[in-house]
Every structure is written in structure tokens, then in C-alpha cells.
Amino acid sequence: MPSAAALLNTAEPSGGPALRAANLDDLDALVALEEASFVADRITRRSFRNFIGSASALILVAEAAGRPGLLGYAALLFRRGTALARLYSIAVASSAAGQGIGRALLKAAETEAFDRDRILLRLEVREDNDRAIGLYRSEGYRPIGRYLDYYADHMPALRFEKILRGDKPFDTGVPYYEQTTDFTCGSCCLMMAMARDVKGFQLDPVMEIRLWREATTIFMMSGPGGCDPYGLAVTAHEFGLAAEIHVSQVGDLFLDSVRSAEKQKVMVLAQEDFRRRAAEYAIPTIVEPFTLDLLRAHLAKGGTAIVLVSGYHMFAKKVPHWILAHGDDGRHIIVHDPWVADERGESIADAAYLPLPYATFDRMARFGKSVLRAAVFLSPRRS
Ligand SMILES: CC(C)(COP(=O)(O)OP(=O)(O)OC[C@H]1O[C@@H](n2cnc3c(N)ncnc32)[C@H](O)[C@@H]1OP(=O)(O)O)[C@@H](O)C(=O)NCCC(=O)NCCS
């Protein structure tokens, strides 16, 4: 796909529509198109005017070179402080239907959203709008929910979402592995790093559980526990990688994630053991929040990093979660997230090679009220 700059204000070489950002001179044509396309829930002239003047909205229009009027438009909203963009509306003049204009507008909207550091594009569509649903599905949008009684005539809305990746393929040689249990994110990140950097290492569910048993210290509210940075670093070291721990606070971690005093006692003892072993192995431990620059420098040397993120950003649950950072394209940290949200219709393609804009990554890489920031930097061990 061409970049937004190339797309906007140019006609496609194939003779397709010219796409550009709307301006106030387009108001009449936008309102006319809106009236012809929708019988209710229309965008008003006033709203179009506000969108055109707003930094948190973008109206893209399609036109035929040399002919008056608009062939179509797409309205995008960018919620401040989030990595989300919303396709608020899209419409193509009936006289121009079926010529690929809707698809061209949708793709240009994705490029614009990606270029504004959005990683997700979401939209709602009437449940009976087969045409638009067909377009969204064919462009890789997946259903994520349904709002009842959403439109003026009480029709439900289907919600769709797509992860945006831009058009630059990226390959760091780190294979992707999907966690097979709820609690093995840390060990799966470790496995992915080892699969590239430890000779002869094999990824499989037996190893997933073995590494988890080696590196675990945290109890979740219920069910089995997860990993802490010291346990991950010690395990990485024992399996042949060089590890470096970056953690923003000293002492025991994640204690407030369990209520039972007995569980807390076990966590304290397990973590004390890991800290002692990390010291015995002379694993460097830097007790301060790692910076993005530090991580980027490590990735530039070919390293990987297991990074603690709040599950809140990834799957709306306030649980600690580990992802593997393994690339940097100059604007995004490229991660493998071992968690694939099957219930949201995600596939591995949604979780591998995720490009997280620097600011988004920086926001995600912290956990809990104490704003814990932790990462284990990994690299091949020099023998
Ligand atoms: C939805 C809409 C924007 C599509 O615009 P378009 O320019 O006609 O669409 P395209 O020519 O780019 O076609 C894109 C795809 O839509 C799907 N599509 C088109 N006609 C379809 C139909 N009758 N049934 C199901 N899917 C259909 C196909 O996947 C098609 O791709 P293909 O031609 O390669 O098979 C247009 O129909 C429209 O403006 N509808 C009224 C407003 C509206 O409903 N907006 C959506 C609000 S969420």
C-alpha cells in the first residue's frame, strides 16, 4: 500500500479515485452524500464542520479527477491518549458503487491511522448491512462484539476491529509461540528468545511448563502463578542466555496481587531465592525504570527483552503480562505477545510481530498502582 502522503492528493495510477483530506469547501457535497447514503443516524453539517477543523478527526474524500462532487468519504476519529482509531462512517455515492472506492477509502483510513501511531481500527456497522460487512471482512476485520439497540430504528450494531501493521514487513528471526495456558506468558517469551539464540532449543508445551515451573513466583488471584523478572533471568541464565534485570523497585514484587498471607509468604520466599541465585550467577541488576532508549540500544545489538506490561492494555484485565520485544523499525517496538485472545477471534497473525508505537509501548510497559516497570534483557551468551 502506498504511504498516506502518496495516497492523499493523488489519483491512483490505475485511474482510481483521487483521495485527499476534506476541507470546508466540501461541506455541501459531504452533506448531500450523507443524505443519499443513510436514512437515519446521519452526520450533521455541524459535525462535519467540527471534524474538518479537529486534530482528533480526519475526513478523507474520494473524487474523480476533473469532475465536481464527491465519490465517497470516510470519517476517522482518533481518541486522545489511546492507540485506537475509530472508523466513524464511510459512504460511497450509489452512482460509483462497486468500483473499489469503498475499499480504497478504507485502506487509506488504515494508513492514516497507522501513521498517527494507532494500532487498532475499530468500527460499528448495522447488523443488516451485508455490503459493508463484506467489505470489512474481506479486509481482515474481525468481529469483537455487538451493541443491542444501537441505531435509531433499534437495529443492533456489530463491532469490528483490525490490528494495523503498516506495509513494512519485519523479520527478526525470533519464532512465535502461542501460550497454551493462561499463566505461562513469561515462560513462552523465554522460549521464543531461546529458540533463536540457544542452539538446538526446541519450542513445545512440555518446555513451556518446565520453564514456567523454573521461573514462577507469583500467585494470581486464583489459579496458578506467573513469573517475576528475577526468576525469568535466572532461568534464562541456566538455559544458556545472558540476562540483565531491569526493575524499578527493590524487594518483593506483586505481593498486592494476592490476599492470602500464606500465598504472600510463599512468594516472598520464592523471590528471595531467585534474587540470591541471580546474585550468585552475577546477573546484572539495574534497579531503576528502564528507558525506551536503553531498550532500543539493546534491540539494536540484536538482543531481545521480556517486558512486563499491564494486561489491561492488551486484553482489558488488570493482570501482569509478559511480552517479548525483539525488533525496532525506527518508530515502533516490535513484539510477540504470546497471548492470542481466541474469544475475541484473534489468530496468531494478531499477536506476532505487533508494531507498538514507542509512546504506546512506553505506556503499556508498567504494572499496578506502584507503577512497576520490569524487563529482562536477553542476548546470546558469549562462551
Ligand atoms: C459500504 C460501501 C461504502 C462500499 O463501497 P463500494 O465502493 O461500493 O465498495 P467496493 O466497490 O470497494 O467493494 C468492496 C467490497 O464490498 C463487498 N461488497 C460489495 N457489494 C456487496 C454486496 N452486494 N454484498 C456483500 N458484499 C458486497 C465486497 O467484499 C466488495 O469487494 P469485491 O468487489 O472485491 O468483491 C457502500 O456500499 C456504501 O456507501 N453504502 C452505504 C453507506 C454504508 O452503509 N456505509 C457503511 C457504514 S458502517
Coordinates of N, CA and C in Angstrom, one line a residue, residues 41-224:
D41 N -29.6 8.4 11.7 CA -28.2 8.5 12.3 C -27.2 9.2 11.4
R42 N -27.7 10.2 10.8 CA -26.7 10.9 9.8 C -25.8 11.9 10.6
I43 N -24.6 12.0 10.0 CA -23.7 13.1 10.5 C -24.2 14.4 10.0
T44 N -24.4 15.4 10.9 CA -24.9 16.7 10.6 C -23.8 17.6 9.9
R45 N -24.3 18.6 9.3 CA -23.3 19.6 8.7 C -22.4 20.1 9.8
R46 N -23.0 20.4 10.9 CA -22.2 20.9 12.0 C -21.1 20.0 12.5
S47 N -21.5 18.7 12.5 CA -20.5 17.7 12.9 C -19.4 17.6 11.9
F48 N -19.8 17.6 10.6 CA -18.8 17.5 9.5 C -17.8 18.7 9.7
R49 N -18.4 19.9 9.9 CA -17.6 21.1 10.1 C -16.6 20.9 11.2
N50 N -17.1 20.4 12.4 CA -16.2 20.2 13.5 C -15.1 19.2 13.2
F51 N -15.5 18.1 12.5 CA -14.5 17.1 12.2 C -13.4 17.7 11.4
I52 N -13.8 18.5 10.4 CA -12.8 19.0 9.4 C -11.8 19.9 10.2
G53 N -12.3 20.6 11.2 CA -11.4 21.5 12.0 C -10.7 20.9 13.1
S54 N -10.9 19.6 13.3 CA -10.4 19.0 14.6 C -9.1 18.1 14.4
A55 N -8.2 18.2 15.3 CA -7.0 17.4 15.3 C -7.3 16.0 15.6
S56 N -8.4 15.7 16.2 CA -8.7 14.3 16.6 C -9.7 13.6 15.6
A57 N -9.8 14.2 14.4 CA -10.7 13.6 13.4 C -10.1 13.8 12.0
L58 N -10.4 13.0 11.1 CA -10.0 13.1 9.7 C -11.1 12.7 8.8
I59 N -11.5 13.5 7.9 CA -12.4 13.1 6.8 C -11.6 12.9 5.5
L60 N -11.6 11.7 5.0 CA -11.0 11.5 3.7 C -12.1 11.6 2.6
V61 N -11.8 12.2 1.5 CA -12.8 12.2 0.5 C -12.2 11.6 -0.8
A62 N -13.1 11.0 -1.6 CA -12.7 10.5 -2.9 C -13.4 11.3 -4.0
E63 N -12.6 11.6 -5.0 CA -13.3 12.4 -6.1 C -12.7 11.9 -7.5
A64 N -13.5 12.1 -8.5 CA -13.0 11.8 -9.8 C -12.3 13.0 -10.4
A65 N -11.1 12.8 -10.9 CA -10.3 14.0 -11.3 C -11.1 14.7 -12.4
G66 N -11.2 16.1 -12.2 CA -11.8 16.9 -13.2 C -13.4 16.9 -13.1
R67 N -13.9 16.2 -12.2 CA -15.4 16.2 -12.1 C -15.9 16.7 -10.8
P68 N -17.0 17.5 -10.8 CA -17.4 18.1 -9.5 C -18.1 17.0 -8.6
G69 N -18.2 17.3 -7.3 CA -18.9 16.4 -6.4 C -17.9 15.3 -5.9
L70 N -18.4 14.6 -4.9 CA -17.6 13.6 -4.2 C -18.1 12.2 -4.6
L71 N -17.1 11.3 -4.7 CA -17.5 9.9 -5.0 C -17.7 9.1 -3.6
G72 N -17.1 9.6 -2.6 CA -17.2 9.0 -1.3 C -16.4 9.7 -0.2
Y73 N -16.7 9.2 1.0 CA -15.9 9.8 2.1 C -15.7 8.7 3.2
A74 N -14.7 8.9 4.0 CA -14.5 8.1 5.2 C -14.2 9.0 6.4
A75 N -14.8 8.8 7.5 CA -14.6 9.7 8.7 C -13.9 8.9 9.8
L76 N -12.8 9.4 10.2 CA -12.0 8.7 11.2 C -11.9 9.6 12.5
L77 N -12.0 8.9 13.6 CA -11.8 9.6 14.9 C -10.6 9.0 15.6
F78 N -9.8 9.9 16.2 CA -8.6 9.5 17.0 C -8.9 9.9 18.4
R79 N -9.0 8.9 19.3 CA -9.2 9.2 20.7 C -7.9 9.6 21.3
R80 N -7.8 10.7 21.9 CA -6.6 11.2 22.5 C -6.1 10.2 23.6
G81 N -4.8 10.0 23.6 CA -4.2 9.2 24.7 C -4.4 7.8 24.5
T82 N -4.9 7.3 23.4 CA -5.1 5.9 23.2 C -4.4 5.5 21.9
A83 N -4.3 4.2 21.7 CA -3.8 3.6 20.5 C -4.9 3.2 19.5
L84 N -6.1 3.8 19.8 CA -7.3 3.4 19.0 C -7.7 4.5 18.0
A85 N -8.1 4.0 16.8 CA -8.8 4.9 15.9 C -10.2 4.3 15.6
R86 N -11.1 5.1 15.3 CA -12.4 4.6 15.0 C -12.9 5.0 13.6
L87 N -13.3 4.1 12.8 CA -13.9 4.5 11.5 C -15.4 4.9 11.9
Y88 N -15.6 6.1 11.9 CA -16.9 6.6 12.4 C -18.0 6.4 11.3
S89 N -17.6 6.6 10.0 CA -18.5 6.4 9.0 C -17.8 6.3 7.6
I90 N -18.4 5.6 6.7 CA -17.9 5.5 5.3 C -19.0 5.4 4.4
A91 N -19.0 6.1 3.3 CA -20.1 6.0 2.3 C -19.5 6.3 0.9
V92 N -20.1 5.7 -0.1 CA -19.8 5.9 -1.5 C -21.1 6.2 -2.2
A93 N -21.0 7.2 -3.1 CA -22.2 7.5 -3.9 C -22.7 6.3 -4.7
S94 N -24.0 6.2 -4.8 CA -24.6 5.0 -5.4 C -24.1 4.9 -6.9
S95 N -24.0 6.1 -7.5 CA -23.5 6.1 -8.9 C -22.1 5.5 -9.1
A96 N -21.4 5.4 -8.0 CA -20.0 5.0 -8.1 C -19.8 3.7 -7.3
A97 N -20.9 3.0 -6.9 CA -20.8 1.8 -6.1 C -20.1 0.7 -6.9
G98 N -19.5 -0.2 -6.1 CA -18.9 -1.4 -6.7 C -17.7 -1.2 -7.6
Q99 N -17.1 -0.1 -7.4 CA -15.9 0.2 -8.3 C -14.6 0.2 -7.4
G100 N -14.7 -0.2 -6.2 CA -13.5 -0.3 -5.4 C -13.2 1.0 -4.6
I101 N -14.2 1.9 -4.6 CA -13.9 3.2 -3.9 C -14.0 3.0 -2.4
G102 N -15.0 2.3 -2.0 CA -15.1 2.0 -0.5 C -13.8 1.3 0.0
R103 N -13.3 0.4 -0.8 CA -12.1 -0.3 -0.3 C -10.9 0.6 -0.3
A104 N -10.8 1.5 -1.3 CA -9.7 2.4 -1.4 C -9.7 3.4 -0.2
L105 N -10.9 3.8 0.2 CA -11.1 4.8 1.3 C -10.7 4.1 2.6
L106 N -11.2 2.8 2.7 CA -10.9 2.0 3.9 C -9.4 1.9 4.1
K107 N -8.7 1.5 3.0 CA -7.3 1.3 3.1 C -6.5 2.6 3.5
A108 N -7.0 3.7 2.8 CA -6.3 4.9 3.1 C -6.6 5.3 4.6
A109 N -7.8 5.0 5.1 CA -8.1 5.3 6.5 C -7.1 4.5 7.4
E110 N -6.9 3.3 7.1 CA -5.9 2.4 7.9 C -4.5 3.0 7.9
T111 N -4.1 3.4 6.7 CA -2.7 4.0 6.6 C -2.6 5.3 7.4
E112 N -3.7 6.1 7.3 CA -3.7 7.4 8.1 C -3.6 7.1 9.6
A113 N -4.4 6.1 10.0 CA -4.5 5.7 11.4 C -3.1 5.2 11.9
F114 N -2.5 4.3 11.1 CA -1.2 3.7 11.4 C -0.2 4.8 11.5
D115 N -0.2 5.8 10.6 CA 0.8 6.9 10.6 C 0.6 7.8 11.8
R116 N -0.6 7.7 12.4 CA -0.8 8.5 13.6 C -0.6 7.7 14.8
D117 N 0.2 6.6 14.7 CA 0.5 5.7 15.8 C -0.7 5.0 16.5
R118 N -1.6 4.7 15.6 CA -2.8 3.9 16.2 C -2.5 2.4 15.8
I119 N -2.8 1.5 16.7 CA -2.5 0.1 16.4 C -3.8 -0.6 16.1
L120 N -4.9 0.0 16.4 CA -6.2 -0.7 16.2 C -7.2 0.2 15.5
L121 N -7.9 -0.3 14.5 CA -9.0 0.5 13.9 C -10.3 -0.3 14.3
R122 N -11.2 0.4 14.9 CA -12.5 -0.2 15.3 C -13.6 0.5 14.5
L123 N -14.7 -0.2 14.4 CA -15.9 0.3 13.8 C -17.2 -0.4 14.2
E124 N -18.3 0.3 14.0 CA -19.6 -0.4 14.2 C -20.3 -0.4 12.9
V125 N -21.1 -1.4 12.6 CA -21.9 -1.5 11.4 C -23.2 -2.1 11.7
R126 N -24.2 -1.6 11.0 CA -25.6 -2.2 11.2 C -25.5 -3.7 10.9
E127 N -26.2 -4.5 11.7 CA -26.2 -5.9 11.5 C -26.7 -6.4 10.1
D128 N -27.6 -5.5 9.5 CA -28.2 -5.9 8.2 C -27.4 -5.3 7.0
N129 N -26.3 -4.7 7.3 CA -25.5 -4.1 6.2 C -24.5 -5.1 5.6
D130 N -25.0 -6.0 4.8 CA -24.2 -7.1 4.3 C -23.0 -6.5 3.4
R131 N -23.3 -5.5 2.7 CA -22.3 -5.0 1.8 C -21.1 -4.4 2.6
A132 N -21.4 -3.6 3.6 CA -20.3 -3.0 4.3 C -19.6 -4.2 5.1
I133 N -20.4 -5.1 5.7 CA -19.8 -6.2 6.4 C -18.8 -7.0 5.5
G134 N -19.3 -7.2 4.3 CA -18.5 -8.0 3.3 C -17.2 -7.3 3.1
L135 N -17.2 -6.0 2.9 CA -16.0 -5.2 2.7 C -15.1 -5.3 3.9
Y136 N -15.6 -5.1 5.1 CA -14.7 -5.2 6.3 C -14.1 -6.6 6.5
R137 N -14.9 -7.6 6.3 CA -14.4 -9.0 6.5 C -13.3 -9.2 5.5
S138 N -13.5 -8.8 4.2 CA -12.5 -9.1 3.2 C -11.2 -8.3 3.4
E139 N -11.3 -7.3 4.2 CA -10.1 -6.5 4.6 C -9.5 -6.9 5.9
G140 N -10.0 -8.1 6.4 CA -9.3 -8.6 7.6 C -9.8 -8.1 9.0
Y141 N -11.0 -7.5 9.0 CA -11.6 -7.0 10.3 C -12.2 -8.3 10.9
R142 N -12.1 -8.3 12.2 CA -12.8 -9.4 12.9 C -13.8 -8.9 13.9
P143 N -14.9 -9.7 14.0 CA -16.0 -9.2 14.9 C -15.5 -9.3 16.4
I144 N -15.8 -8.2 17.1 CA -15.4 -8.2 18.6 C -16.6 -8.0 19.5
G145 N -17.8 -7.9 18.9 CA -18.9 -7.7 19.8 C -20.1 -7.2 19.1
R146 N -21.1 -6.9 19.9 CA -22.4 -6.5 19.3 C -23.1 -5.5 20.3
Y147 N -23.6 -4.4 19.8 CA -24.3 -3.5 20.7 C -25.8 -3.6 20.3
L148 N -26.6 -4.0 21.3 CA -28.0 -4.1 21.1 C -28.6 -2.7 20.9
D149 N -29.7 -2.5 20.1 CA -30.5 -1.3 20.1 C -29.6 -0.1 19.9
Y150 N -28.7 -0.2 18.9 CA -27.7 0.8 18.7 C -28.1 2.0 17.8
Y151 N -28.9 1.6 16.8 CA -29.3 2.7 15.8 C -30.7 3.2 16.1
A152 N -31.1 4.3 15.4 CA -32.4 4.9 15.7 C -33.5 3.9 15.6
D153 N -33.4 3.0 14.6 CA -34.5 2.0 14.4 C -34.3 0.8 15.3
H154 N -33.5 0.8 16.3 CA -33.2 -0.2 17.2 C -32.4 -1.4 16.7
M155 N -31.9 -1.3 15.5 CA -31.1 -2.3 14.9 C -29.8 -2.4 15.7
P156 N -29.4 -3.7 16.0 CA -28.1 -3.8 16.7 C -26.9 -3.5 15.8
A157 N -25.8 -3.1 16.4 CA -24.5 -2.9 15.7 C -23.6 -4.0 15.9
L158 N -22.9 -4.4 14.8 CA -21.8 -5.4 15.0 C -20.5 -4.5 15.2
R159 N -19.6 -4.9 16.1 CA -18.4 -4.2 16.2 C -17.3 -5.0 15.6
F160 N -16.4 -4.3 14.8 CA -15.3 -5.0 14.2 C -14.0 -4.3 14.6
E161 N -12.9 -5.0 14.4 CA -11.6 -4.4 14.7 C -10.5 -5.0 13.9
K162 N -9.5 -4.2 13.6 CA -8.4 -4.7 12.8 C -7.1 -4.2 13.5
I163 N -6.1 -5.0 13.6 CA -4.8 -4.6 14.1 C -4.0 -4.0 12.9
L164 N -3.5 -2.8 13.0 CA -2.8 -2.1 11.9 C -1.3 -2.4 12.0
R165 N -0.8 -2.7 10.8 CA 0.7 -3.1 10.8 C 1.5 -2.3 9.8
G166 N 0.8 -1.4 9.1 CA 1.6 -0.7 8.0 C 2.0 -1.7 6.9
D167 N 2.9 -1.2 6.1 CA 3.2 -2.1 5.0 C 4.7 -2.5 4.9
K168 N 5.4 -2.4 6.1 CA 6.8 -2.8 6.1 C 6.9 -4.2 6.7
P169 N 7.3 -5.2 6.0 CA 7.4 -6.5 6.6 C 8.7 -6.5 7.5
F170 N 8.6 -7.2 8.6 CA 9.7 -7.2 9.5 C 10.1 -8.6 9.9
D171 N 11.3 -9.0 10.0 CA 11.7 -10.3 10.4 C 13.0 -10.3 11.2
T172 N 12.8 -10.7 12.5 CA 14.0 -10.7 13.4 C 14.5 -12.2 13.6
G173 N 13.8 -13.1 13.0 CA 14.2 -14.5 13.1 C 13.8 -15.1 14.5
V174 N 13.0 -14.4 15.3 CA 12.5 -14.9 16.5 C 11.2 -15.6 16.2
P175 N 11.1 -16.9 16.4 CA 9.8 -17.6 16.1 C 8.7 -17.2 17.1
Y176 N 7.5 -17.3 16.6 CA 6.4 -17.0 17.5 C 5.9 -18.3 18.2
Y177 N 5.5 -18.2 19.4 CA 4.9 -19.4 20.1 C 3.7 -18.9 20.9
E178 N 2.6 -19.5 20.8 CA 1.3 -19.1 21.5 C 1.3 -19.8 22.8
Q179 N 1.0 -19.1 23.9 CA 0.9 -19.7 25.2 C -0.3 -20.7 25.2
T180 N -0.1 -21.8 25.8 CA -1.2 -22.8 25.8 C -2.0 -22.8 27.1
T181 N -1.5 -22.0 28.1 CA -2.3 -21.9 29.3 C -2.4 -20.4 29.6
D182 N -3.3 -20.1 30.6 CA -3.4 -18.6 31.0 C -2.2 -18.0 31.7
F183 N -1.4 -18.9 32.2 CA -0.4 -18.3 33.2 C 1.1 -18.5 32.7
T184 N 1.3 -18.9 31.4 CA 2.7 -19.2 31.0 C 3.2 -18.1 30.1
C185 N 2.7 -16.9 30.1 CA 3.3 -15.9 29.2 C 4.8 -15.7 29.4
G186 N 5.2 -15.6 30.6 CA 6.7 -15.4 30.9 C 7.5 -16.5 30.3
S187 N 7.1 -17.7 30.5 CA 8.0 -18.8 30.0 C 7.9 -18.9 28.5
C188 N 6.8 -18.5 27.9 CA 6.7 -18.5 26.4 C 7.6 -17.5 25.8
C189 N 7.7 -16.3 26.5 CA 8.6 -15.3 26.0 C 10.0 -15.8 26.0
L190 N 10.3 -16.4 27.1 CA 11.7 -17.0 27.3 C 11.9 -18.0 26.2
M191 N 11.0 -18.9 25.9 CA 11.1 -19.9 24.9 C 11.4 -19.3 23.5
M192 N 10.6 -18.2 23.2 CA 10.8 -17.6 21.9 C 12.2 -17.1 21.7
A193 N 12.7 -16.4 22.8 CA 14.0 -15.8 22.7 C 15.1 -17.0 22.6
M194 N 14.9 -18.0 23.4 CA 15.8 -19.1 23.3 C 15.8 -19.9 22.0
A195 N 14.6 -19.9 21.4 CA 14.5 -20.7 20.1 C 15.4 -20.0 19.1
R196 N 15.7 -18.7 19.2 CA 16.6 -18.1 18.2 C 18.0 -18.1 18.7
D197 N 18.2 -18.0 20.0 CA 19.6 -17.7 20.5 C 20.3 -18.8 21.2
V198 N 19.6 -19.9 21.5 CA 20.2 -21.1 22.1 C 20.2 -22.2 21.1
K199 N 21.4 -22.7 20.8 CA 21.5 -23.7 19.7 C 20.7 -25.0 20.1
G200 N 19.9 -25.5 19.2 CA 19.3 -26.8 19.4 C 18.0 -26.7 20.3
F201 N 17.6 -25.5 20.7 CA 16.5 -25.4 21.6 C 15.2 -25.6 20.9
Q202 N 14.3 -26.4 21.5 CA 13.0 -26.7 20.8 C 11.9 -26.1 21.6
L203 N 10.9 -25.6 20.8 CA 9.7 -25.0 21.5 C 8.7 -26.1 21.5
D204 N 8.2 -26.4 22.7 CA 7.0 -27.2 22.8 C 6.3 -27.1 24.2
P205 N 5.1 -27.6 24.3 CA 4.3 -27.3 25.5 C 5.0 -27.9 26.8
V206 N 5.7 -29.0 26.6 CA 6.4 -29.6 27.8 C 7.5 -28.6 28.3
M207 N 8.2 -28.0 27.4 CA 9.2 -27.0 27.7 C 8.5 -25.8 28.3
E208 N 7.3 -25.4 27.8 CA 6.6 -24.3 28.3 C 6.3 -24.4 29.8
I209 N 5.9 -25.6 30.2 CA 5.5 -25.9 31.6 C 6.8 -26.0 32.4
R210 N 7.8 -26.6 31.8 CA 9.1 -26.8 32.6 C 9.7 -25.4 32.9
L211 N 9.7 -24.5 31.9 CA 10.3 -23.2 32.2 C 9.4 -22.4 33.2
W212 N 8.1 -22.6 33.0 CA 7.2 -21.9 34.0 C 7.5 -22.4 35.4
R213 N 7.7 -23.7 35.6 CA 7.9 -24.2 36.9 C 9.3 -23.7 37.4
E214 N 10.2 -23.5 36.6 CA 11.6 -23.0 37.0 C 11.5 -21.5 37.4
A215 N 10.6 -20.8 36.7 CA 10.7 -19.3 36.8 C 9.6 -18.7 37.6
T216 N 8.7 -19.5 38.2 CA 7.5 -18.9 38.8 C 7.6 -18.5 40.2
T217 N 6.9 -17.4 40.5 CA 6.9 -16.9 41.8 C 5.5 -16.3 42.2
I218 N 4.8 -15.8 41.2 CA 3.6 -15.0 41.5 C 2.4 -15.9 41.6
F219 N 1.6 -15.6 42.6 CA 0.2 -16.2 42.5 C -0.7 -15.2 41.9
M220 N -1.6 -15.7 41.1 CA -2.7 -14.8 40.6 C -3.8 -14.8 41.7
M221 N -4.8 -14.0 41.5 CA -6.0 -14.0 42.4 C -6.4 -15.4 42.6
S222 N -6.5 -16.2 41.5 CA -6.8 -17.6 41.7 C -6.0 -18.3 40.6
G223 N -6.0 -19.6 40.8 CA -5.2 -20.4 39.8 C -3.7 -20.3 40.0
P224 N -3.0 -20.9 39.1 CA -1.5 -21.0 39.2 C -0.9 -19.6 39.0

